[in-house]
Coordinates of C-alpha atoms and ligand atoms in Angstrom, one line a residue:
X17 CA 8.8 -6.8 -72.0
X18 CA 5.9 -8.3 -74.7
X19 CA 4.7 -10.8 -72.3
X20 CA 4.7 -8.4 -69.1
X21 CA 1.3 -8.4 -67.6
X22 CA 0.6 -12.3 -68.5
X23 CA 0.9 -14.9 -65.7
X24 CA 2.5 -17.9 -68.3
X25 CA 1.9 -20.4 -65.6
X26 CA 4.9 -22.4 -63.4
X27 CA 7.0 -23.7 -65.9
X28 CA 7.9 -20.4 -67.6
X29 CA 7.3 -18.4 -63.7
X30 CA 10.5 -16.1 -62.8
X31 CA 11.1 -15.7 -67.2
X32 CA 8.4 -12.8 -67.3
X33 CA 7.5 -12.2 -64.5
X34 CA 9.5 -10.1 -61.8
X35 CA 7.6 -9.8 -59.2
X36 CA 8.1 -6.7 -57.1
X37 CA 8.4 -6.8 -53.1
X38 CA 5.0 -4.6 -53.7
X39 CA 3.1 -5.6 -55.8
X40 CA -0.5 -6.1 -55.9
X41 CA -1.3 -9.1 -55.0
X42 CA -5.2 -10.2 -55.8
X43 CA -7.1 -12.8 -53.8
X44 CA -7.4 -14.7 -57.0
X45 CA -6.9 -14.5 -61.1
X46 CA -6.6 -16.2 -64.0
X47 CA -3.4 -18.2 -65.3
X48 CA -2.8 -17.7 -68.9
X49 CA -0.2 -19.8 -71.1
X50 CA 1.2 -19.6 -74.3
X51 CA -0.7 -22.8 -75.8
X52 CA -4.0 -20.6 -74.9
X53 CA -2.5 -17.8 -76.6
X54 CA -2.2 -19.8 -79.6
X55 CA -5.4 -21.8 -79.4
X56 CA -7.5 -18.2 -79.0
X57 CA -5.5 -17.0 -81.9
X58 CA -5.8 -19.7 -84.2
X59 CA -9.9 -19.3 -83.9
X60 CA -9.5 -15.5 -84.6
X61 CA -7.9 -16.6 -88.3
X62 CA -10.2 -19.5 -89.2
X63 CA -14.1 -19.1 -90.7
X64 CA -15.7 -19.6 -87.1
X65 CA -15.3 -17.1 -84.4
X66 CA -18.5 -17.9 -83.4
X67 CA -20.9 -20.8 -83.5
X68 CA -18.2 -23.0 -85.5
X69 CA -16.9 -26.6 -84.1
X70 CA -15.2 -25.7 -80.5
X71 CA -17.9 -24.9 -78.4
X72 CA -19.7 -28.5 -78.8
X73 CA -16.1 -29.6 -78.4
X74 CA -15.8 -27.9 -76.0
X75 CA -18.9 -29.1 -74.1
X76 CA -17.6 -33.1 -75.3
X77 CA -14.4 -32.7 -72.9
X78 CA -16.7 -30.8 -69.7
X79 CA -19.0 -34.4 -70.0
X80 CA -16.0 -36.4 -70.5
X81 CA -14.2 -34.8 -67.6
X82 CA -17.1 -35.1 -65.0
X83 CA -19.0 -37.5 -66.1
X84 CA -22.3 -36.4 -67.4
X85 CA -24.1 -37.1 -70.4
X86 CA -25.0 -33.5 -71.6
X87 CA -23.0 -30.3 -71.1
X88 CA -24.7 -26.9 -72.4
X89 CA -22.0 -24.4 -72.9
X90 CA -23.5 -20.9 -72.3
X91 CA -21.6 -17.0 -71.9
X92 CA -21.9 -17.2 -68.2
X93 CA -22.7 -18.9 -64.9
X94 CA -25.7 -16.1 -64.6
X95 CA -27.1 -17.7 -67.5
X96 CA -26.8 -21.2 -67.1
X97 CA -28.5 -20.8 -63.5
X98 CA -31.5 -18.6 -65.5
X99 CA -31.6 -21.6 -67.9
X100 CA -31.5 -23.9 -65.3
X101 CA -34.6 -22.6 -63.0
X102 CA -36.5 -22.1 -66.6
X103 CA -35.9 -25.2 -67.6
X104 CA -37.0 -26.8 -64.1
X105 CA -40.3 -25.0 -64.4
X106 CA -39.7 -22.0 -62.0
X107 CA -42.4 -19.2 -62.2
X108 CA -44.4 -17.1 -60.3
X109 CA -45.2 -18.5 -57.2
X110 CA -42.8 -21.0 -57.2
X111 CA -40.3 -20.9 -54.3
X112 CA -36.3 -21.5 -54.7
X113 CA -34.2 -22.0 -51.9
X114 CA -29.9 -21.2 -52.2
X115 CA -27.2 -20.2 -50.0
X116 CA -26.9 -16.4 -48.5
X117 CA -23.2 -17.2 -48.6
X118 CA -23.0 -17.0 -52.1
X119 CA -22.9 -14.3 -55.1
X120 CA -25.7 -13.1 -55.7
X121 CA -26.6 -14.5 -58.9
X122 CA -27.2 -18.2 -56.8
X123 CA -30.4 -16.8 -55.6
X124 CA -31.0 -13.7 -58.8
X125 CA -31.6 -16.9 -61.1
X126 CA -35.1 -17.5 -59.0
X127 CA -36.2 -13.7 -59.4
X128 CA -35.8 -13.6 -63.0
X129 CA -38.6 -16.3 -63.0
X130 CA -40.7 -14.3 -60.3
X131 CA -40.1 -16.9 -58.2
X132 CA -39.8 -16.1 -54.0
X133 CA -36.0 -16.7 -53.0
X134 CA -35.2 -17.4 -49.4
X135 CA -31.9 -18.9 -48.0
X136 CA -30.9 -21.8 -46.0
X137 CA -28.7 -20.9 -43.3
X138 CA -24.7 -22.6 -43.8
X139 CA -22.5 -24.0 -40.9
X140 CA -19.7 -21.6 -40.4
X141 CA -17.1 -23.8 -40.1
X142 CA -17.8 -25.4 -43.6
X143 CA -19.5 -22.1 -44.9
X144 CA -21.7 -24.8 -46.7
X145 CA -25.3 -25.0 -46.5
X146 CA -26.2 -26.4 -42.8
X147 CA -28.2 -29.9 -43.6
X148 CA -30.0 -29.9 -40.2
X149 CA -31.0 -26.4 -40.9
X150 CA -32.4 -27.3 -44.5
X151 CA -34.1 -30.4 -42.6
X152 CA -35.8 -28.0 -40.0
X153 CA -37.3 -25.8 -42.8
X154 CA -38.5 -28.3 -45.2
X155 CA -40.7 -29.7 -42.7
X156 CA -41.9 -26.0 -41.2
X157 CA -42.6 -25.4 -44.9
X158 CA -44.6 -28.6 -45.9
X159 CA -47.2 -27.7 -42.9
X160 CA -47.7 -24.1 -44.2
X161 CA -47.5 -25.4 -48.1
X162 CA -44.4 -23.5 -48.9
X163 CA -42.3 -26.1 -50.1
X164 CA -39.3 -25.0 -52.5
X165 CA -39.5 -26.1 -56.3
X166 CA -35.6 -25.6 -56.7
X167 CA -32.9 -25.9 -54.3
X168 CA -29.5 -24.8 -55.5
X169 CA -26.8 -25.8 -52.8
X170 CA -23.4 -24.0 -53.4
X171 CA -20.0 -25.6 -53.2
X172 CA -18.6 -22.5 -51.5
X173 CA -14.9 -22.3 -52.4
X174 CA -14.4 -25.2 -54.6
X175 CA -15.4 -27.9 -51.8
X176 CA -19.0 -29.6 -52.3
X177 CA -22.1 -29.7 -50.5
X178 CA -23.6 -32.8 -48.6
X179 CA -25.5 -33.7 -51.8
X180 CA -26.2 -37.3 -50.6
X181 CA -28.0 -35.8 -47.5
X182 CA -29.5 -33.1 -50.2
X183 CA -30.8 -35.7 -52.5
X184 CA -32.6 -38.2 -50.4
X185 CA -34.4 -34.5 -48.7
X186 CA -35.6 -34.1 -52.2
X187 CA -36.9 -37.6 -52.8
X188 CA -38.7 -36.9 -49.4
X189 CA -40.3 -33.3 -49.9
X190 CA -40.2 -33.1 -53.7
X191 CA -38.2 -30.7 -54.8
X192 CA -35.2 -30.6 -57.6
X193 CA -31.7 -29.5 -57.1
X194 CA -29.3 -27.5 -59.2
X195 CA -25.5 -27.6 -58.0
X196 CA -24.2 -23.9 -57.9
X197 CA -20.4 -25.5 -58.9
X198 CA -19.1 -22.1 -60.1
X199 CA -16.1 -22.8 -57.4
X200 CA -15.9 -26.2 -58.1
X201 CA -14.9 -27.9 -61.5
X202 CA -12.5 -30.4 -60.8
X203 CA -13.7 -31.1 -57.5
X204 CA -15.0 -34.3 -56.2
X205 CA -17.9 -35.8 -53.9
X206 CA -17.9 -39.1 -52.7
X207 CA -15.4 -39.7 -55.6
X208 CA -17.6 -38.7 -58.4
X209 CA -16.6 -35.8 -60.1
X210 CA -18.7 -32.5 -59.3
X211 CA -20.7 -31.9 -62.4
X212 CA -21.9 -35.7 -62.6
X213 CA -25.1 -34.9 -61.4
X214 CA -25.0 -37.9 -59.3
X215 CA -27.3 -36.3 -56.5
X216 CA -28.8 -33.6 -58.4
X217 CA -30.8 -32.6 -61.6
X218 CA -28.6 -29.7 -63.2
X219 CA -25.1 -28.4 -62.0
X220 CA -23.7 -24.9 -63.2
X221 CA -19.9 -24.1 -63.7
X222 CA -18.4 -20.4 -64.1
X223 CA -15.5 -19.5 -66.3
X224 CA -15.1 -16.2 -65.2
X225 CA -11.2 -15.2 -64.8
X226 CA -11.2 -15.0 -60.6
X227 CA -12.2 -19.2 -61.0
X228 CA -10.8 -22.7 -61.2
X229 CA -10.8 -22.3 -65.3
X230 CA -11.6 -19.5 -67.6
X231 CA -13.4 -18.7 -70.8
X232 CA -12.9 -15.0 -70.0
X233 CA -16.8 -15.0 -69.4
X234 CA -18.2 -18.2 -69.9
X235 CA -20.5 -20.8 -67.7
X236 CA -22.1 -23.9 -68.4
X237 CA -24.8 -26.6 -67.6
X238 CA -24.4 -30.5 -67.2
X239 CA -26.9 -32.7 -67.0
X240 CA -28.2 -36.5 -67.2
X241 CA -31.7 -35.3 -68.1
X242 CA -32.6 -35.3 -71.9
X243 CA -35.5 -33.2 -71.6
X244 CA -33.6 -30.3 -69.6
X245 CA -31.2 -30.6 -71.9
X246 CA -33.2 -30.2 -75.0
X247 CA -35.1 -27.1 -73.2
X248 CA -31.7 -25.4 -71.8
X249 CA -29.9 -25.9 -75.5
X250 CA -32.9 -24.2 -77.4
X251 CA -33.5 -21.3 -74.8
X252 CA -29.8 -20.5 -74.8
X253 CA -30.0 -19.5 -78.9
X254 CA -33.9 -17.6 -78.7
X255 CA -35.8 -20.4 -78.4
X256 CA -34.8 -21.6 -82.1
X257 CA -35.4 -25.0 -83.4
X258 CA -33.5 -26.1 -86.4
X259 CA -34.1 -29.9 -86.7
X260 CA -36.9 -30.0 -89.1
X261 CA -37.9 -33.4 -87.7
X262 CA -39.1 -31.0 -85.2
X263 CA -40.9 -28.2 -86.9
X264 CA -44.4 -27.6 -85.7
X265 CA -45.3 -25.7 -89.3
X266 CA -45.4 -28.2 -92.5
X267 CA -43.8 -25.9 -94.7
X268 CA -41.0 -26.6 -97.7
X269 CA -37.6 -24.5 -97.9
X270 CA -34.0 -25.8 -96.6
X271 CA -33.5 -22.0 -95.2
X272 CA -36.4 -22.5 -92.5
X273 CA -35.8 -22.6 -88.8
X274 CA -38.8 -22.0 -86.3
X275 CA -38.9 -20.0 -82.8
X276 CA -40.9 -21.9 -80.5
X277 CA -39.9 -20.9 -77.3
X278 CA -38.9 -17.7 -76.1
X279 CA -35.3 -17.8 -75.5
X280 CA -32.3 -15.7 -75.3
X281 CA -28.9 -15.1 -76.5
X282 CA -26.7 -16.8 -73.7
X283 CA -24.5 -18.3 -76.4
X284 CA -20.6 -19.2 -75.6
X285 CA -18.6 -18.3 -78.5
X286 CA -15.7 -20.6 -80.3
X287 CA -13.0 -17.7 -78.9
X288 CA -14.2 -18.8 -75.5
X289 CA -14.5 -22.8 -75.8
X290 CA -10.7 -22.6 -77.8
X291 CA -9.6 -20.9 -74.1
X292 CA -11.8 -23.3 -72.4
X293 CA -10.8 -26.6 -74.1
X294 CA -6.7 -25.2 -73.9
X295 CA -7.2 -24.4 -70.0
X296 CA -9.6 -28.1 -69.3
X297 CA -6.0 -29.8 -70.2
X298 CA -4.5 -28.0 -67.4
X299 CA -7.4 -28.2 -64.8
X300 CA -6.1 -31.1 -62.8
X301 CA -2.5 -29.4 -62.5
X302 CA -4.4 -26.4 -61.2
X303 CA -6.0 -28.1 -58.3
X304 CA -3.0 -29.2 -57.6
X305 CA -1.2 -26.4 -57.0
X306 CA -4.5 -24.3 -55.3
X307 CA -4.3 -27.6 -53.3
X308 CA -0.4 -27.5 -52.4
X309 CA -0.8 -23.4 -51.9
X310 CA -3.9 -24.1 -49.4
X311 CA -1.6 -26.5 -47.3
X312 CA 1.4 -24.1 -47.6
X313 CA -0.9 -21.4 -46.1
X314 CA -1.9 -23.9 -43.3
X315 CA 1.6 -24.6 -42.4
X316 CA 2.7 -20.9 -42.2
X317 CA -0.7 -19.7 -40.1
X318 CA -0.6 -22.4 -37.8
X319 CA 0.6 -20.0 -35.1
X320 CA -2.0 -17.3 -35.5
X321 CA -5.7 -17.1 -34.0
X322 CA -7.1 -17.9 -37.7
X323 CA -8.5 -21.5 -38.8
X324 CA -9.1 -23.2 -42.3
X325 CA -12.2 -23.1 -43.4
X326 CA -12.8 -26.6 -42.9
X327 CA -13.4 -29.2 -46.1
X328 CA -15.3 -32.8 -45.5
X329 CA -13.8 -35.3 -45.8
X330 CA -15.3 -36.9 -48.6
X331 CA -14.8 -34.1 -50.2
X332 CA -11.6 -33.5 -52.8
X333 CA -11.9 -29.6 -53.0
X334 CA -11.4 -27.6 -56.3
X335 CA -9.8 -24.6 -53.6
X336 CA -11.0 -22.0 -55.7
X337 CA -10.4 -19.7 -52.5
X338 CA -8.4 -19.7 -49.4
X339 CA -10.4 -18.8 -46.5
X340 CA -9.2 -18.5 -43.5
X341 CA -11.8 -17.8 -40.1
X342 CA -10.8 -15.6 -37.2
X343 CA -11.5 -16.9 -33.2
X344 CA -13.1 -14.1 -31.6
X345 CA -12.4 -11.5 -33.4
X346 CA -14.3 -8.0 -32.6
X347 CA -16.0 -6.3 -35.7
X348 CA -13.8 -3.4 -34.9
X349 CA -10.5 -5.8 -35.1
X350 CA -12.3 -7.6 -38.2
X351 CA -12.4 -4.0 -40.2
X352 CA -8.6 -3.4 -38.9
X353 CA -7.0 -6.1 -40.6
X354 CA -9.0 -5.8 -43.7
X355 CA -8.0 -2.5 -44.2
X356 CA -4.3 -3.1 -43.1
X357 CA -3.9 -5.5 -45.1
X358 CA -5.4 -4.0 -48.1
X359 CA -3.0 -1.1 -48.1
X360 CA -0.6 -3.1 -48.2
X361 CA -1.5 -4.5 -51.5
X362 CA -3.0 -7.6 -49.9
X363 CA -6.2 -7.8 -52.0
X364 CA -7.8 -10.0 -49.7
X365 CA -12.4 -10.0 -49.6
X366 CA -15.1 -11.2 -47.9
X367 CA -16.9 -13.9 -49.5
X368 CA -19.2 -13.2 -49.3
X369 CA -21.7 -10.7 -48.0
X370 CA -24.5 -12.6 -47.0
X371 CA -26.7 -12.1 -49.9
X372 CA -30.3 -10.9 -47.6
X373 CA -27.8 -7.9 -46.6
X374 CA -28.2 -6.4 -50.2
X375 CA -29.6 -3.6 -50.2
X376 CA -31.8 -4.6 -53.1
X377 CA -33.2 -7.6 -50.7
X378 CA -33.8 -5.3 -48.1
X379 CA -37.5 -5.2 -49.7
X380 CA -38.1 -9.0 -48.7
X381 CA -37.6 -8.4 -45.1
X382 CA -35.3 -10.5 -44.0
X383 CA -34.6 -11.4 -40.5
X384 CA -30.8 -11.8 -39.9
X385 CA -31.7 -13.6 -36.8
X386 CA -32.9 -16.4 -39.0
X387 CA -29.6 -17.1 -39.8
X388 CA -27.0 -17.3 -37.3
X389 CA -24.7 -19.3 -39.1
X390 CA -24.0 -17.1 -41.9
X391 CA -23.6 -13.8 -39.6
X392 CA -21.1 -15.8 -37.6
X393 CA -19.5 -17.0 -40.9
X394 CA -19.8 -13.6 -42.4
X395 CA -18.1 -11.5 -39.6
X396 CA -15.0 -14.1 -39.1
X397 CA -14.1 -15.2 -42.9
X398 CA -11.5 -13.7 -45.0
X399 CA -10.3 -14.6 -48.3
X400 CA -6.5 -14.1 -49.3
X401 CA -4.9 -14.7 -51.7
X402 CA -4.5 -17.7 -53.8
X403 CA -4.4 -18.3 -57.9
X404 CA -2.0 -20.2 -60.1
X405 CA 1.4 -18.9 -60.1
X406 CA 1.1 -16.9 -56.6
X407 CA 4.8 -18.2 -55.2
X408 CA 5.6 -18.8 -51.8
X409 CA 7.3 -15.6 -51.2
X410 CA 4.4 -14.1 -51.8
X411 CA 2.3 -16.7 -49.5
X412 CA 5.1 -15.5 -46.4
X413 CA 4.0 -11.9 -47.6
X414 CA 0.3 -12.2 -46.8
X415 CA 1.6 -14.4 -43.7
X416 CA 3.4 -11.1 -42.2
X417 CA 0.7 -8.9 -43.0
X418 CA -1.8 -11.0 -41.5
X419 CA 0.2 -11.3 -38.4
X420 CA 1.1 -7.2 -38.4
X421 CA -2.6 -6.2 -38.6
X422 CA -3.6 -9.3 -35.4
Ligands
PLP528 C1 -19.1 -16.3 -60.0 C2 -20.3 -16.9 -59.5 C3 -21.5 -17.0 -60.2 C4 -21.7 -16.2 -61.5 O1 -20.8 -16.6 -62.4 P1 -20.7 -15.7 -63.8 O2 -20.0 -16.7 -64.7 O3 -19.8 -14.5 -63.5 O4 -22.0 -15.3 -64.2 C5 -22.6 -17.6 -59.6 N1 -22.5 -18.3 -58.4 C6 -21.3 -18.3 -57.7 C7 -21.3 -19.0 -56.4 C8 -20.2 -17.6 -58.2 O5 -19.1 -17.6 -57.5

């Protein structure tokens, strides 16, 4: 069938898509409908695949949708973190502080710079960063002068950080905050919207497939901030200023443009924003449904030795992830179920490895003891499965499995 390997969404679910007793099933992926199809198409036969209308358009609906007054459309959430520390000032010397429980771009964004990255341990219930143990460290740090430029706090599986708590710490010890919201577009805090930058400088949203939305690759930066923006818009196209209100040279010529800065090329193209803008009319349906399949799952696993991973509750979670915590479980059970599970097509992951683990941060040194809360998040968390489109009968399959492999 033409449409085989395409999730169309709910509406169309069943029409396509026979899903076999078997099948795969991942611990997330993209949703894809026809109206995207369409929308990517439609850019492939105008003037403009790339730097035409859409991706300021695009950008236009992000600010509208959360609130901000600038939104810098770049090709990924790796970039728009880069752009962000640069913009901030981060260089050598400079310290930035993240998450361990994170990708590792959260804290690879600081090293680009030459900054010094070290982590903030996370309470493992939440798996969000632990405010008591941020607390304890800024003041350890102001006595030996080590005090972080850049904090970036990460809204581990869709649900936000304590950013209230966050941003009066920063008022307090002087440091400025980028939200890592890659998880969490859609999501809320306090009511506002993530993305508002209420309680922070910058915050960065990822389009890649596995998240809430998708560009295919894709990320972006929102911000209140005029001068950040200014900076982060010229650095994602090489640094290039076009406005010739703002050339340094006085020279004649309509074809001139200057490089002032050295920048990159980080640009989103119009093929992405058309898929962006299509998807950004579905994004509240989405939560939704990641929300509904999150309480399905609690309903169903309420039996077994696993909890939720637990979400504030001033909090209004994106779910870009389901993960669930195991009581007591032995490292040798831990490996059991993951491998059970996974051959039986379960796809379920850890997220994540705590980020010092790397072996490319192994040359920073450091100590795991530092952080108990992520090791006893990081040998008791597991992912499964949960995208747009995953049907109940597959939520009772993970369900079994889970409870074969216990
Ligand atoms: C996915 C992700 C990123 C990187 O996003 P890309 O768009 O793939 O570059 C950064 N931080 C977190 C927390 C992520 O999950």
């Amino acid at each position: 069938m033409k449409f085989n390997s395409i999730n169309l969404g709910n509406n169309l679910k069943g029409l396509f898509n026979k899903a076999n007793k078997n099948d795969y099933i991942p611990y997330g992926k993209h949703s894809i409908s026809k109206k995207d199809i369409n929308q990517v198409l439609n850019v492939l036969k105008s003037k403009n695949i790339t730097q035409g209308d859409l991706v300021p358009k695009f950008e236009r609906a992000i600010s509208k949708k959360v609130n901000s007054k600038y939104s810098i459309a770049v090709n990924s959430a790796t970039s728009a973190l880069h752009l962000a520390c640069l913009a901030l000032g981060v260089r050598e010397g400079d310290h930035v502080w993240t998450s361990p429980i994170s990708f590792v771009a959260s804290s690879n964004c600081a090293l680009y710079c030459k900054a010094k990255v070290d982590f903030v341990d996370v309470d493992p219930a939440t798996g969000l960063m632990n405010i008591n143990s941020l607390h304890n460290k800024l003041v350890k740090a102001e006595r030996n002068n080590l005090l972080p430029k850049v904090l970036i706090p990460v809204h581990l599986a869709g649900s936000s950080c304590d950013m209230l708590r966050i941003y009066s710490l920063s008022k307090k010890f002087g440091f400025s905050i980028i939200e890592d919201a890659s998880h969490a577009i859609g999501g809320e805090y306090n009511n506002y919207p993530v993305g508002s930058c209420k309680y922070s400088d910058i915050t960065v949203f990822s389009f890649h497939p596995v998240k809430i939305i998708t560009t295919g690759e894709g990320g972006l930066v929102s911000t209140n901030n005029d001068d950040l923006a200014y900076k982060i818009e010229k650095m994602r196209s090489h640094g290039i200023v076009k406005d010739r209100s703002e050339f340094e040279l006085d020279k004649e010529g309509s074809w001139r443009y200057e490089q002032q800065y050295l920048g990159f090329n980080y640009r989103m193209n119009d093929m992405q924003a058309a898929l962006g803008l299509s998807q950004l009319t579905r994004l509240e349906n989405i939560v939704l449904e990641r929300n509904k399949q999150l309480k399905f799952y609690s309903k169903i696993l309420k039996d077994l030795p696993v909890k939720q991973l637990k979400i504030p509750s001033n909090v209004k979670s994106a779910v870009h992830l389901a993960i669930i915590r195991f009581e007591n479980i032995s490292a040798e059970q831990y490996l059991k179920v993951f491998e059970g599970m996974r051959s039986q097509g379960i796809g379920v992951q850890l997220h994540y490895i705590p980020i010092y683990e790397q072996p490319y941060y192994q040359r920073f040194n450091f100590n795991q003891e530092s952080f108990p809360g992520s090791q006893n998040y990081a040998s008791s968390a597991m992912t499964i499965p949960l995208f747009p489109g995953l049907n109940i009968d597959q939520q009772w399959r993970v369900k079994d499995s889970l409870e074969k492999f216990l």
